[in-house]
Amino acid sequence: MQIFSWMIKVFFVGLLMLLAAGCTVTTREVGSDEKVIYDEGYHFSDKKAIVDAMVTSLLSKHPLLRTTDRPVLIIYGIANRTSEHISTSAMTDDMRQALLTSGRVRFVNKIQRENIERENSYQYAGNVAAETRIQKARQIGAKYMLTGTLRSMEKKQPRQFRLKKKTLMYYSLNMELTDIQTGLIEWADSAEVVREASKPFMGW
Amino acid sequence: MMIFLQQAGFRLLRRPGFRFFTLIFLLFFLSGCAGRLNKASQYYYAGQSQQALDLLEKGDRFGKRNQLLFLMEKGLVFHYLGEYQESVNSLLEAARLIEQFEVTSLSRQAGSLVTNEWLTRYKGEYSERLWAHSYLMMSYLLLGQYDDALVEAKQALASLDKQPEALTTDYFTRGLIALCFANLAEDNDAYLVYRKLADDSLNPALVAADIVRHASRLGMADEVEKYQPFLPRRLSEGGAELVLFVANGRIPEKRPGNVFFPPSIRFAFPYYSNTETPPVRVEILPYQWSSLPVLSSDLGDVARSALEARKMRIVTKEALRVATKEAISQSVGNKNDAAAEAIIRAALFLLEEPDTRSWQILPGRLTLLRIPLPPGQHQLQVRLSELGQIDQIIELPEVQLRQGQRVFYSVRL
């Protein structure tokens, strides 16, 4: 009888220790190249894969393949047409960085246009020495415009008796490089991510 | 010492009186938690929005059972204070929580079988889940974040698809979804939503102008021809649009309903009262401009249909709870005397409280008002009147409209 009581005590102590271990906060470093996926949704590793694929395609195909004059590009953003709040500017920021690092293209800073204008006005307001002022009308116009659309499609398993529900998620990013002078699309490509995940109906 | 305390504890637990008091305490503990939400609603309707917010910021006293309601109420108060980004933050958190609720918690469900639904986390009625997206759409449009408004439109469509019959009369939200698509020139999606709305509303004139516009862009001559006769007689020509989200009245209260069977069986269920919020009458000043046909939803009506759609689930769970409680009472009666059984029966009877938690600060009616205007400078007034109420004139700020531009305003009467 005493052994039985002792075993029960050990069991409860073990259970408490297990619960305590489960409640502790844990952290670990995750490498930016590491693929960490919790569900079928969009993850940072998807962004990296999509950006890499697009940059490689853009630099290895016409019109940027054989350019030597470092053409000037402007990014007009990626339209988010998915059913999730995804920051597409994070994608274009990474693309711009990778393209600049390649040394083959240059970018107009569209986001800072208002600030450039403000600084311009300040310099000509009489506070800045004439010889150090920037010259007006010396900005460089963009030759190409980089735009894109991120779309998603979701397919859920139909209702039936089961313990888990599967979801299939499809993301596609279509990007285009348009010659601003001619209006012609000079380059277009797409990258896709397809993922299936299952979620339990019940939990503790 | 330890052994003495353990023995004393077990002796205490074995006493029916102690169990009774524990159950009564639990009853008060559970139902008392909605107090802050009720008080916040009272503050809001007394015009003290800041006090309501202060209370809502505090959240639940114990646990997170009402977390969703706190977030939704907060989102709504922020929206009508014009703090749209704050409203978005609260409602996005609410939407994330709703998504988590897709997984049913066995522990809470088991607990609620011997107590009541108040023990479970409030998951929101189907209608309330949809309206979280409606308010997110409105706030994003008001913030000029049209891509995000479209994301919410797609999520609202997913909510509608889950309960198409229960939510079909929410014409306001459906019109808003179509507007989010149209705003980003997603003609095909906008057309599909308007077309379904025309079929369901039984009045094609409500959306004929939109169907004709999108169908002609998509080259669907037969559809243009079909809906042309339903176009409003007086349709302002304009390349721009002023959009008003008008809220009036107050959503009906969720009330407790009870059915009693001897000796101590009590079926408890929630229901919405049958009050209706009358439509609001709108006039645009100067009179030369007229609005498109309005899309309006009586939120009480939609809430009642949504609750009706959940009826079978409520009845099944209630029957299971009644059976569990009856089994507990009989078991206590078999092991103890009749007095102990009577006490347990009384306690379980009192514990049977219907879950009347609801999103209280919602209006009774939402109306989508669109006024086509030509590009240029406009100074408009909107005269809004409710049945039996004094007219309210809203002076809109002067706007400079570009071709194709939409300007959004949200007002609550």
Coordinates of C-alpha atoms in Angstrom, one line a residue:
Chain A
M1 CA 0.0 0.0 0.0
Q2 CA 2.9 2.3 0.9
I3 CA 4.6 1.6 -2.4
F4 CA 1.4 2.4 -4.2
S5 CA 1.1 5.7 -2.4
W6 CA 4.7 6.5 -3.1
M7 CA 4.2 5.7 -6.8
I8 CA 1.2 8.2 -7.0
K9 CA 3.4 10.9 -5.4
V10 CA 6.2 10.3 -7.9
F11 CA 3.7 10.4 -10.7
F12 CA 2.3 13.8 -9.6
V13 CA 5.7 15.3 -9.0
G14 CA 6.7 14.1 -12.5
L15 CA 3.6 15.6 -14.0
L16 CA 4.2 18.9 -12.2
M17 CA 7.8 19.0 -13.4
L18 CA 6.6 18.3 -17.0
L19 CA 4.1 21.1 -16.7
A20 CA 6.7 23.5 -15.3
A21 CA 9.1 22.7 -18.1
G22 CA 6.3 23.3 -20.7
C23 CA 5.6 26.7 -19.2
T24 CA 9.2 28.0 -19.3
V25 CA 10.0 30.7 -21.9
T26 CA 12.5 29.5 -24.5
T27 CA 14.2 31.4 -27.3
R28 CA 16.6 30.4 -30.0
E29 CA 18.4 32.2 -32.8
V30 CA 17.0 31.4 -36.3
G31 CA 19.2 31.9 -39.3
S32 CA 17.8 34.1 -42.1
D33 CA 18.4 31.1 -44.5
E34 CA 16.7 28.6 -42.3
K35 CA 13.2 27.5 -43.3
V36 CA 10.8 27.9 -40.4
I37 CA 7.2 27.2 -41.2
Y38 CA 4.3 27.1 -38.7
D39 CA 1.3 27.0 -41.0
E40 CA 0.2 27.3 -44.6
G41 CA 0.5 31.2 -44.5
Y42 CA 3.2 33.4 -45.9
H43 CA 6.5 33.3 -44.1
F44 CA 9.8 35.2 -44.1
S45 CA 11.5 32.3 -45.8
D46 CA 9.0 32.6 -48.7
K47 CA 10.0 36.2 -49.2
K48 CA 13.6 35.3 -49.4
A49 CA 12.9 32.5 -52.0
I50 CA 10.7 34.8 -54.1
V51 CA 13.1 37.7 -54.0
D52 CA 16.1 35.5 -54.9
A53 CA 14.2 34.0 -57.8
M54 CA 13.1 37.3 -59.2
V55 CA 16.4 39.1 -58.9
T56 CA 18.2 36.1 -60.6
S57 CA 15.7 36.2 -63.4
L58 CA 15.8 40.0 -63.9
L59 CA 19.6 40.1 -64.1
S60 CA 20.0 37.0 -66.3
K61 CA 17.4 38.0 -69.0
H62 CA 16.9 40.8 -71.5
P63 CA 17.0 43.9 -71.1
L64 CA 19.4 43.9 -68.1
L65 CA 21.5 40.9 -69.2
R66 CA 23.9 42.9 -71.4
T67 CA 23.5 46.4 -70.2
T68 CA 26.7 48.3 -69.4
D69 CA 25.2 51.8 -68.7
R70 CA 23.6 50.9 -65.4
P71 CA 20.0 51.9 -66.3
V72 CA 18.0 53.7 -63.8
L73 CA 14.9 51.9 -62.3
I74 CA 12.0 53.1 -60.2
I75 CA 10.0 50.7 -58.1
Y76 CA 6.2 51.4 -58.1
G77 CA 5.6 48.7 -55.5
I78 CA 3.9 45.3 -55.5
A79 CA 0.1 45.2 -55.2
N80 CA -1.1 42.9 -52.5
R81 CA -4.0 40.9 -53.8
T82 CA -3.9 38.1 -51.3
S83 CA -6.2 37.5 -48.4
E84 CA -3.4 38.3 -45.8
H85 CA -1.9 41.5 -44.6
I86 CA 1.6 41.0 -46.2
S87 CA 4.1 43.8 -46.3
T88 CA 5.1 43.8 -50.0
S89 CA 7.4 46.8 -49.5
A90 CA 9.7 44.4 -47.6
M91 CA 9.9 42.4 -50.8
T92 CA 10.7 45.4 -53.0
D93 CA 13.3 46.7 -50.4
D94 CA 15.1 43.4 -50.6
M95 CA 14.9 43.3 -54.4
R96 CA 16.3 46.8 -54.6
Q97 CA 19.2 45.9 -52.3
A98 CA 20.1 42.8 -54.2
L99 CA 19.9 44.6 -57.6
L100 CA 22.0 47.5 -56.3
T101 CA 24.6 45.0 -54.9
S102 CA 24.9 43.5 -58.3
G103 CA 26.1 46.9 -59.6
R104 CA 24.2 46.6 -62.8
V105 CA 21.4 49.0 -62.2
R106 CA 20.6 52.2 -60.3
F107 CA 17.4 53.4 -58.5
V108 CA 15.5 56.6 -58.2
N109 CA 14.6 57.1 -54.5
K110 CA 10.8 57.6 -55.0
I111 CA 10.0 57.4 -51.3
Q112 CA 12.3 60.3 -50.5
R113 CA 11.0 62.6 -53.2
E114 CA 9.1 64.9 -50.9
N115 CA 12.1 65.2 -48.6
I116 CA 14.5 65.9 -51.5
E117 CA 12.1 68.6 -52.6
R118 CA 12.0 70.0 -49.1
E119 CA 15.8 70.0 -48.8
N120 CA 16.0 71.6 -52.2
S121 CA 13.7 74.4 -51.1
Y122 CA 15.7 74.8 -47.9
Q123 CA 19.0 75.2 -49.7
Y124 CA 17.5 77.9 -51.9
A125 CA 15.8 79.7 -49.1
G126 CA 18.9 81.8 -48.4
N127 CA 20.5 79.9 -45.5
V128 CA 23.0 77.8 -47.5
A129 CA 26.1 79.2 -49.1
A130 CA 25.6 79.5 -52.9
E131 CA 28.8 77.5 -53.7
T132 CA 27.6 74.5 -51.7
R133 CA 24.0 74.4 -52.9
I134 CA 23.0 71.5 -55.1
Q135 CA 22.1 72.3 -58.7
K136 CA 18.5 72.3 -59.7
A137 CA 17.1 70.1 -62.5
R138 CA 20.0 67.6 -62.3
Q139 CA 18.0 64.6 -61.1
I140 CA 18.1 61.5 -63.3
G141 CA 14.9 60.2 -64.8
A142 CA 14.1 56.5 -64.6
K143 CA 14.3 54.4 -67.7
Y144 CA 12.4 51.4 -66.4
M145 CA 9.5 50.9 -63.9
L146 CA 9.5 47.7 -61.8
T147 CA 6.0 46.7 -60.7
G148 CA 4.3 43.5 -59.5
T149 CA 1.3 41.7 -58.1
L150 CA 1.2 39.2 -55.3
R151 CA -1.8 36.9 -55.4
S152 CA -3.0 33.9 -53.4
M153 CA -5.5 31.2 -53.6
E154 CA -6.7 29.1 -50.7
K155 CA -8.4 25.7 -50.9
K156 CA -9.9 24.2 -47.7
Q157 CA -10.8 20.5 -47.3
P158 CA -14.6 20.1 -47.5
R159 CA -16.5 19.5 -44.3
Q160 CA -16.6 15.9 -43.2
F161 CA -15.9 13.9 -40.0
R162 CA -12.2 14.1 -39.3
L163 CA -9.8 15.3 -36.6
K164 CA -7.7 17.6 -38.8
K165 CA -8.5 20.1 -41.5
K166 CA -6.2 20.5 -44.4
T167 CA -5.6 23.8 -46.3
L168 CA -3.8 24.3 -49.5
M169 CA -2.3 27.7 -50.1
Y170 CA -0.9 29.0 -53.4
Y171 CA 1.0 32.2 -53.7
S172 CA 2.2 33.7 -56.9
L173 CA 4.2 36.9 -57.5
N174 CA 4.2 38.3 -61.0
M175 CA 6.6 41.1 -61.8
E176 CA 7.1 43.3 -64.8
L177 CA 9.8 45.7 -66.0
T178 CA 8.2 48.4 -68.2
D179 CA 10.2 50.8 -70.4
I180 CA 8.7 54.1 -69.4
Q181 CA 9.4 55.8 -72.7
T182 CA 7.9 53.2 -75.0
G183 CA 5.4 51.7 -72.5
L184 CA 6.5 48.2 -73.5
I185 CA 6.9 45.4 -71.0
E186 CA 10.6 44.4 -71.5
W187 CA 10.7 41.6 -68.8
A188 CA 8.1 39.6 -66.9
D189 CA 8.4 36.6 -64.7
S190 CA 6.7 34.9 -61.8
A191 CA 7.6 32.9 -58.7
E192 CA 5.2 30.5 -56.9
V193 CA 4.9 29.0 -53.5
V194 CA 2.5 26.1 -52.9
R195 CA 2.0 24.8 -49.4
E196 CA -0.3 22.3 -47.6
A197 CA -0.9 22.4 -43.9
S198 CA -3.3 20.7 -41.5
K199 CA -4.8 22.0 -38.3
P200 CA -6.5 20.0 -35.6
F201 CA -10.1 20.7 -34.8
M202 CA -9.6 20.1 -31.1
G203 CA -6.9 21.0 -28.6
W204 CA -6.5 21.0 -24.9
Chain B
M1 CA 1.1 18.9 9.8
M2 CA 0.8 18.3 6.1
I3 CA -1.2 15.2 6.7
F4 CA -3.5 17.1 9.1
L5 CA -4.1 19.8 6.5
Q6 CA -4.8 17.2 3.8
Q7 CA -7.3 15.4 6.0
A8 CA -9.0 18.7 6.9
G9 CA -9.2 19.7 3.3
F10 CA -10.7 16.5 2.2
R11 CA -13.2 16.6 5.1
L12 CA -14.2 20.1 3.9
L13 CA -14.6 19.0 0.3
R14 CA -16.8 16.2 1.4
R15 CA -19.3 18.6 3.0
P16 CA -22.2 19.4 0.7
G17 CA -22.4 22.9 2.2
F18 CA -18.9 23.7 1.1
R19 CA -19.5 22.4 -2.5
F20 CA -22.7 24.5 -2.6
F21 CA -20.8 27.7 -1.6
T22 CA -18.0 26.9 -4.1
L23 CA -20.6 26.6 -6.9
I24 CA -22.4 29.8 -5.9
F25 CA -19.0 31.6 -5.8
L26 CA -18.2 30.2 -9.2
L27 CA -21.6 31.5 -10.5
F28 CA -20.9 35.0 -9.3
F29 CA -17.3 34.8 -10.4
L30 CA -18.3 33.9 -13.9
S31 CA -21.3 36.2 -14.5
G32 CA -19.6 39.1 -12.7
C33 CA -16.8 39.3 -15.3
A34 CA -19.0 40.9 -17.9
G35 CA -19.5 43.9 -15.6
R36 CA -16.7 45.9 -17.2
L37 CA -18.1 45.4 -20.7
N38 CA -21.6 46.5 -19.6
K39 CA -20.2 49.5 -17.8
A40 CA -18.1 50.4 -20.9
S41 CA -21.2 50.2 -23.1
Q42 CA -23.1 52.5 -20.7
Y43 CA -20.2 55.0 -20.7
Y44 CA -20.2 54.9 -24.5
Y45 CA -23.9 55.6 -24.9
A46 CA -23.7 58.3 -22.3
G47 CA -21.2 60.1 -24.6
Q48 CA -18.2 59.2 -22.4
S49 CA -16.1 57.4 -25.0
Q50 CA -12.8 58.0 -23.1
Q51 CA -14.1 56.5 -19.9
A52 CA -15.3 53.5 -21.9
L53 CA -11.9 53.1 -23.5
D54 CA -10.1 53.4 -20.1
L55 CA -12.3 50.5 -18.8
L56 CA -11.9 48.4 -21.9
E57 CA -8.1 48.9 -21.7
K58 CA -8.1 47.1 -18.4
G59 CA -9.6 43.9 -20.0
D60 CA -10.9 40.9 -18.1
R61 CA -10.5 40.7 -14.4
F62 CA -9.8 37.0 -14.5
G63 CA -8.5 35.0 -17.4
K64 CA -9.2 35.8 -21.0
R65 CA -12.7 34.5 -21.6
N66 CA -14.0 37.8 -22.8
Q67 CA -10.8 39.0 -24.5
L68 CA -12.5 39.0 -27.9
L69 CA -15.3 41.3 -26.7
F70 CA -12.9 43.7 -25.1
L71 CA -10.9 43.9 -28.4
M72 CA -14.0 44.3 -30.6
E73 CA -15.6 47.0 -28.3
K74 CA -12.3 48.9 -28.1
G75 CA -12.0 48.7 -31.9
L76 CA -15.5 50.2 -32.4
V77 CA -15.0 53.0 -29.8
F78 CA -11.7 54.0 -31.5
H79 CA -13.4 53.9 -34.9
Y80 CA -16.1 56.3 -33.9
L81 CA -13.5 58.5 -32.2
G82 CA -11.8 58.8 -35.6
E83 CA -8.7 56.9 -34.4
Y84 CA -8.8 54.5 -37.3
Q85 CA -5.3 53.1 -36.9
E86 CA -6.0 52.2 -33.2
S87 CA -9.2 50.7 -34.3
V88 CA -7.4 48.6 -36.9
N89 CA -4.9 47.4 -34.3
S90 CA -7.6 46.2 -31.9
L91 CA -9.8 44.6 -34.6
L92 CA -6.8 42.8 -36.2
E93 CA -6.0 41.3 -32.9
A94 CA -9.7 40.3 -32.6
A95 CA -9.6 38.7 -36.0
R96 CA -6.5 36.7 -35.1
L97 CA -8.2 35.5 -32.0
I98 CA -11.2 34.4 -34.0
E99 CA -8.9 32.4 -36.2
Q100 CA -7.4 30.7 -33.2
F101 CA -10.9 29.7 -32.0
E102 CA -11.2 27.3 -34.9
V103 CA -9.5 24.8 -32.6
T104 CA -12.0 23.7 -29.9
S105 CA -10.6 23.6 -26.4
L106 CA -11.5 20.3 -24.8
S107 CA -10.7 21.4 -21.3
R108 CA -13.0 24.4 -21.4
Q109 CA -15.8 22.5 -23.2
A110 CA -15.6 19.8 -20.5
G111 CA -15.7 22.5 -17.8
S112 CA -18.7 24.2 -19.3
L113 CA -20.6 20.9 -19.2
V114 CA -21.0 21.1 -15.5
T115 CA -21.3 24.9 -15.2
N116 CA -22.4 27.1 -18.1
E117 CA -21.2 28.7 -21.3
W118 CA -19.7 31.6 -19.4
L119 CA -16.7 29.4 -18.6
T120 CA -15.7 29.1 -22.2
R121 CA -13.9 31.8 -24.2
Y122 CA -16.4 34.0 -26.1
K123 CA -15.9 33.1 -29.8
G124 CA -18.3 35.7 -31.3
E125 CA -21.5 35.1 -33.2
Y126 CA -21.0 34.4 -37.0
S127 CA -22.4 38.0 -37.6
E128 CA -20.0 39.6 -35.1
R129 CA -17.0 37.8 -36.7
L130 CA -18.1 39.3 -40.1
W131 CA -18.6 42.8 -38.6
A132 CA -15.0 42.7 -37.3
H133 CA -13.9 42.6 -40.9
S134 CA -16.6 45.2 -41.9
Y135 CA -15.1 47.7 -39.5
L136 CA -11.6 46.8 -40.6
M137 CA -12.6 47.5 -44.2
M138 CA -14.1 50.8 -43.3
S139 CA -11.1 51.9 -41.2
Y140 CA -8.6 50.9 -43.9
L141 CA -10.6 52.8 -46.5
L142 CA -10.7 55.8 -44.2
L143 CA -6.9 55.5 -43.8
G144 CA -6.4 55.3 -47.5
Q145 CA -4.8 51.8 -47.2
Y146 CA -6.8 50.3 -50.0
D147 CA -4.7 47.1 -50.4
D148 CA -5.4 46.2 -46.8
A149 CA -9.1 47.0 -47.2
L150 CA -9.1 44.5 -50.0
V151 CA -7.4 41.9 -47.8
E152 CA -10.2 42.4 -45.3
A153 CA -12.8 42.2 -48.1
K154 CA -11.5 38.8 -49.0
Q155 CA -11.6 37.7 -45.4
A156 CA -15.2 39.0 -45.1
L157 CA -16.1 37.0 -48.2
A158 CA -14.6 33.9 -46.6
S159 CA -16.8 34.5 -43.5
L160 CA -19.9 35.0 -45.7
D161 CA -19.1 31.7 -47.5
K162 CA -19.0 29.8 -44.2
Q163 CA -22.6 31.0 -43.3
P164 CA -24.1 32.2 -46.6
E165 CA -27.8 31.8 -45.5
A166 CA -27.4 33.4 -42.0
L167 CA -25.5 36.4 -43.3
T168 CA -27.2 37.0 -46.6
T169 CA -29.1 40.1 -45.5
D170 CA -26.0 42.0 -44.5
Y171 CA -26.2 44.1 -47.7
F172 CA -24.1 46.8 -46.1
T173 CA -21.0 44.5 -45.7
R174 CA -21.6 42.9 -49.1
G175 CA -21.7 46.3 -50.7
L176 CA -18.6 47.3 -48.8
I177 CA -16.8 44.2 -50.1
A178 CA -17.7 45.1 -53.7
L179 CA -16.6 48.6 -53.1
C180 CA -13.1 47.5 -51.9
F181 CA -12.7 45.5 -55.1
A182 CA -14.0 48.3 -57.3
N183 CA -11.7 50.8 -55.6
L184 CA -8.7 48.9 -56.9
A185 CA -10.2 48.2 -60.3
E186 CA -10.7 44.5 -59.6
D187 CA -13.7 44.6 -62.0
N188 CA -14.3 40.9 -62.2
D189 CA -14.5 40.4 -58.4
A190 CA -16.6 43.6 -57.9
Y191 CA -19.0 42.4 -60.6
L192 CA -19.4 39.0 -59.1
V193 CA -20.2 40.4 -55.6
Y194 CA -22.7 43.0 -57.1
R195 CA -24.3 40.3 -59.3
K196 CA -24.9 38.0 -56.3
L197 CA -26.2 41.0 -54.3
A198 CA -28.7 41.7 -57.1
D199 CA -29.9 38.1 -57.0
D200 CA -30.2 37.9 -53.2
S201 CA -31.7 41.4 -52.5
L202 CA -34.6 40.8 -55.0
N203 CA -34.1 44.4 -56.1
P204 CA -31.6 44.7 -58.9
A205 CA -32.0 48.5 -58.9
L206 CA -29.9 48.7 -55.7
V207 CA -26.7 47.7 -57.6
A208 CA -27.7 48.1 -61.3
A209 CA -25.5 51.1 -61.8
D210 CA -22.5 49.1 -60.5
I211 CA -23.3 46.0 -62.5
V212 CA -23.6 48.0 -65.7
R213 CA -20.3 49.8 -65.0
H214 CA -18.3 46.7 -64.3
A215 CA -20.0 44.5 -66.9
S216 CA -19.3 47.0 -69.7
R217 CA -15.6 47.2 -68.7
L218 CA -15.5 43.4 -68.8
G219 CA -17.2 43.5 -72.3
M220 CA -20.3 41.7 -71.1
A221 CA -22.9 43.3 -73.4
D222 CA -25.7 40.9 -72.4
E223 CA -25.4 41.8 -68.7
V224 CA -25.3 45.5 -69.5
E225 CA -28.5 45.1 -71.5
K226 CA -30.2 43.1 -68.8
Y227 CA -29.5 45.7 -66.0
Q228 CA -29.9 48.9 -68.0
P229 CA -33.6 49.1 -67.3
F230 CA -33.0 49.1 -63.6
L231 CA -30.7 52.1 -63.6
P232 CA -31.9 54.9 -61.2
R233 CA -33.8 57.7 -63.1
R234 CA -31.8 60.4 -61.5
L235 CA -28.1 59.4 -61.6
S236 CA -25.5 62.0 -61.0
E237 CA -22.7 61.9 -63.6
G238 CA -19.4 62.0 -62.0
G239 CA -15.9 60.6 -62.3
A240 CA -15.3 60.8 -58.5
E241 CA -17.3 59.6 -55.5
L242 CA -18.1 60.6 -51.9
V243 CA -18.7 57.6 -49.7
L244 CA -20.4 57.7 -46.3
F245 CA -20.7 54.9 -43.8
V246 CA -23.7 55.9 -41.7
A247 CA -24.4 54.1 -38.4
N248 CA -27.6 54.7 -36.4
G249 CA -29.4 53.1 -33.5
R250 CA -28.2 50.3 -31.2
I251 CA -28.0 46.6 -31.8
P252 CA -30.7 44.7 -29.8
E253 CA -29.6 43.2 -26.5
K254 CA -28.9 39.5 -26.2
R255 CA -31.4 38.2 -23.6
P256 CA -31.6 35.1 -21.5
G257 CA -34.4 32.6 -22.3
N258 CA -35.3 29.7 -20.0
V259 CA -37.5 26.5 -20.3
F260 CA -38.1 24.6 -17.0
F261 CA -38.9 20.9 -16.5
P262 CA -39.4 19.2 -13.1
P263 CA -37.8 18.4 -10.8
S264 CA -34.9 20.8 -11.5
I265 CA -34.1 20.8 -15.2
R266 CA -33.5 24.2 -16.8
F267 CA -32.8 24.7 -20.4
A268 CA -31.2 28.1 -20.8
F269 CA -30.6 29.8 -24.2
P270 CA -29.8 33.3 -25.5
Y271 CA -31.9 35.2 -27.9
Y272 CA -32.0 38.7 -29.5
S273 CA -35.1 40.8 -28.9
N274 CA -37.2 41.6 -32.0
T275 CA -36.5 45.3 -32.1
E276 CA -35.8 46.9 -35.5
T277 CA -33.7 49.9 -36.3
P278 CA -35.5 52.1 -38.9
P279 CA -33.6 53.2 -42.0
V280 CA -32.1 56.6 -41.9
R281 CA -33.3 59.2 -44.5
V282 CA -30.5 61.0 -46.3
E283 CA -30.5 64.3 -48.3
I284 CA -27.5 65.8 -49.9
L285 CA -27.1 69.6 -50.0
P286 CA -26.9 71.3 -52.4
Y287 CA -29.7 69.3 -54.1
Q288 CA -28.1 69.1 -57.5
W289 CA -26.3 65.9 -56.3
S290 CA -28.0 62.7 -55.6
S291 CA -26.8 59.4 -54.1
L292 CA -26.8 56.0 -55.6
P293 CA -29.4 53.6 -54.1
V294 CA -28.3 53.0 -50.5
L295 CA -27.3 49.5 -49.2
S296 CA -28.4 49.1 -45.7
S297 CA -28.4 46.3 -43.1
D298 CA -30.4 46.0 -39.9
L299 CA -27.7 44.5 -37.7
G300 CA -30.3 43.1 -35.3
D301 CA -31.9 41.1 -38.1
V302 CA -28.6 39.7 -39.2
A303 CA -27.6 38.9 -35.6
R304 CA -30.9 37.0 -35.1
S305 CA -30.3 34.9 -38.3
A306 CA -26.7 34.2 -37.2
L307 CA -27.9 33.0 -33.8
E308 CA -30.6 30.9 -35.4
A309 CA -27.9 29.2 -37.5
R310 CA -26.2 28.2 -34.3
K311 CA -29.4 26.9 -32.7
M312 CA -28.8 23.2 -33.3
R313 CA -25.3 23.5 -31.6
I314 CA -26.8 25.4 -28.7
V315 CA -29.6 22.8 -28.2
T316 CA -27.2 19.8 -28.5
K317 CA -24.8 21.2 -26.0
E318 CA -27.6 22.3 -23.6
A319 CA -29.1 18.8 -23.7
L320 CA -25.7 17.3 -23.0
R321 CA -25.2 19.7 -20.1
V322 CA -28.6 18.9 -18.6
A323 CA -27.9 15.2 -18.8
T324 CA -24.5 15.7 -17.1
K325 CA -26.0 17.8 -14.4
E326 CA -28.8 15.3 -13.8
A327 CA -26.2 12.4 -13.6
I328 CA -24.2 14.4 -11.0
S329 CA -27.3 15.2 -8.9
Q330 CA -28.5 11.5 -8.9
S331 CA -25.0 10.3 -8.1
V332 CA -24.8 12.7 -5.1
G333 CA -28.3 11.6 -4.1
N334 CA -27.3 7.9 -4.2
K335 CA -24.1 8.4 -2.1
N336 CA -25.6 10.9 0.4
D337 CA -29.0 11.9 1.7
A338 CA -31.8 13.7 -0.1
A339 CA -30.8 17.0 1.4
A340 CA -27.4 16.8 -0.2
E341 CA -29.0 16.0 -3.6
A342 CA -31.4 18.9 -3.2
I343 CA -28.5 21.3 -2.5
I344 CA -26.6 20.1 -5.5
R345 CA -29.7 20.3 -7.7
A346 CA -30.3 23.9 -6.5
A347 CA -26.7 24.9 -7.2
L348 CA -26.6 23.3 -10.6
F349 CA -30.0 24.9 -11.4
L350 CA -28.7 28.3 -10.5
L351 CA -25.5 27.7 -12.4
E352 CA -27.4 27.2 -15.6
E353 CA -27.1 30.7 -17.0
P354 CA -27.5 31.4 -20.8
D355 CA -24.5 33.0 -22.4
T356 CA -25.8 36.5 -23.2
R357 CA -22.4 38.0 -24.0
S358 CA -22.4 40.1 -27.1
W359 CA -20.8 43.0 -28.9
Q360 CA -22.8 45.8 -27.3
I361 CA -21.5 49.0 -28.8
L362 CA -22.5 48.0 -32.3
P363 CA -25.1 50.2 -34.1
G364 CA -28.5 48.9 -35.0
R365 CA -28.1 49.7 -38.6
L366 CA -25.3 50.4 -41.1
T367 CA -25.9 52.3 -44.3
L368 CA -23.6 52.7 -47.3
L369 CA -24.2 55.9 -49.0
R370 CA -22.4 56.8 -52.3
I371 CA -22.6 60.2 -54.0
P372 CA -21.1 60.4 -57.5
L373 CA -19.5 63.8 -58.1
P374 CA -17.6 65.4 -60.9
P375 CA -13.9 66.1 -60.2
G376 CA -13.2 69.5 -58.6
Q377 CA -13.8 71.3 -55.4
H378 CA -16.9 70.4 -53.3
Q379 CA -18.5 71.6 -50.1
L380 CA -21.3 69.3 -49.2
Q381 CA -23.8 69.0 -46.3
V382 CA -25.6 65.7 -45.5
R383 CA -28.9 65.9 -43.8
L384 CA -29.7 62.7 -41.9
S385 CA -32.9 61.9 -40.2
E386 CA -34.1 58.9 -38.2
L387 CA -37.8 58.2 -37.7
G388 CA -39.1 60.4 -34.9
Q389 CA -35.8 62.1 -34.4
I390 CA -34.5 65.6 -35.1
D391 CA -32.6 66.0 -38.4
Q392 CA -28.9 66.0 -38.1
I393 CA -26.9 68.1 -40.6
I394 CA -23.3 67.0 -41.1
E395 CA -21.0 69.6 -42.7
L396 CA -18.4 67.7 -44.6
P397 CA -15.0 69.2 -45.0
E398 CA -14.3 70.8 -48.3
V399 CA -12.8 68.3 -50.7
Q400 CA -10.8 68.5 -53.9
L401 CA -11.7 65.4 -55.9
R402 CA -9.6 64.0 -58.8
Q403 CA -11.0 61.9 -61.6
G404 CA -11.7 58.4 -60.3
Q405 CA -11.0 59.4 -56.7
R406 CA -13.1 58.2 -53.8
V407 CA -13.3 60.0 -50.4
F408 CA -14.6 58.2 -47.4
Y409 CA -16.3 59.4 -44.2
S410 CA -17.8 57.5 -41.2
V411 CA -20.6 59.0 -39.1
R412 CA -22.7 57.7 -36.2
L413 CA -26.0 59.3 -35.3

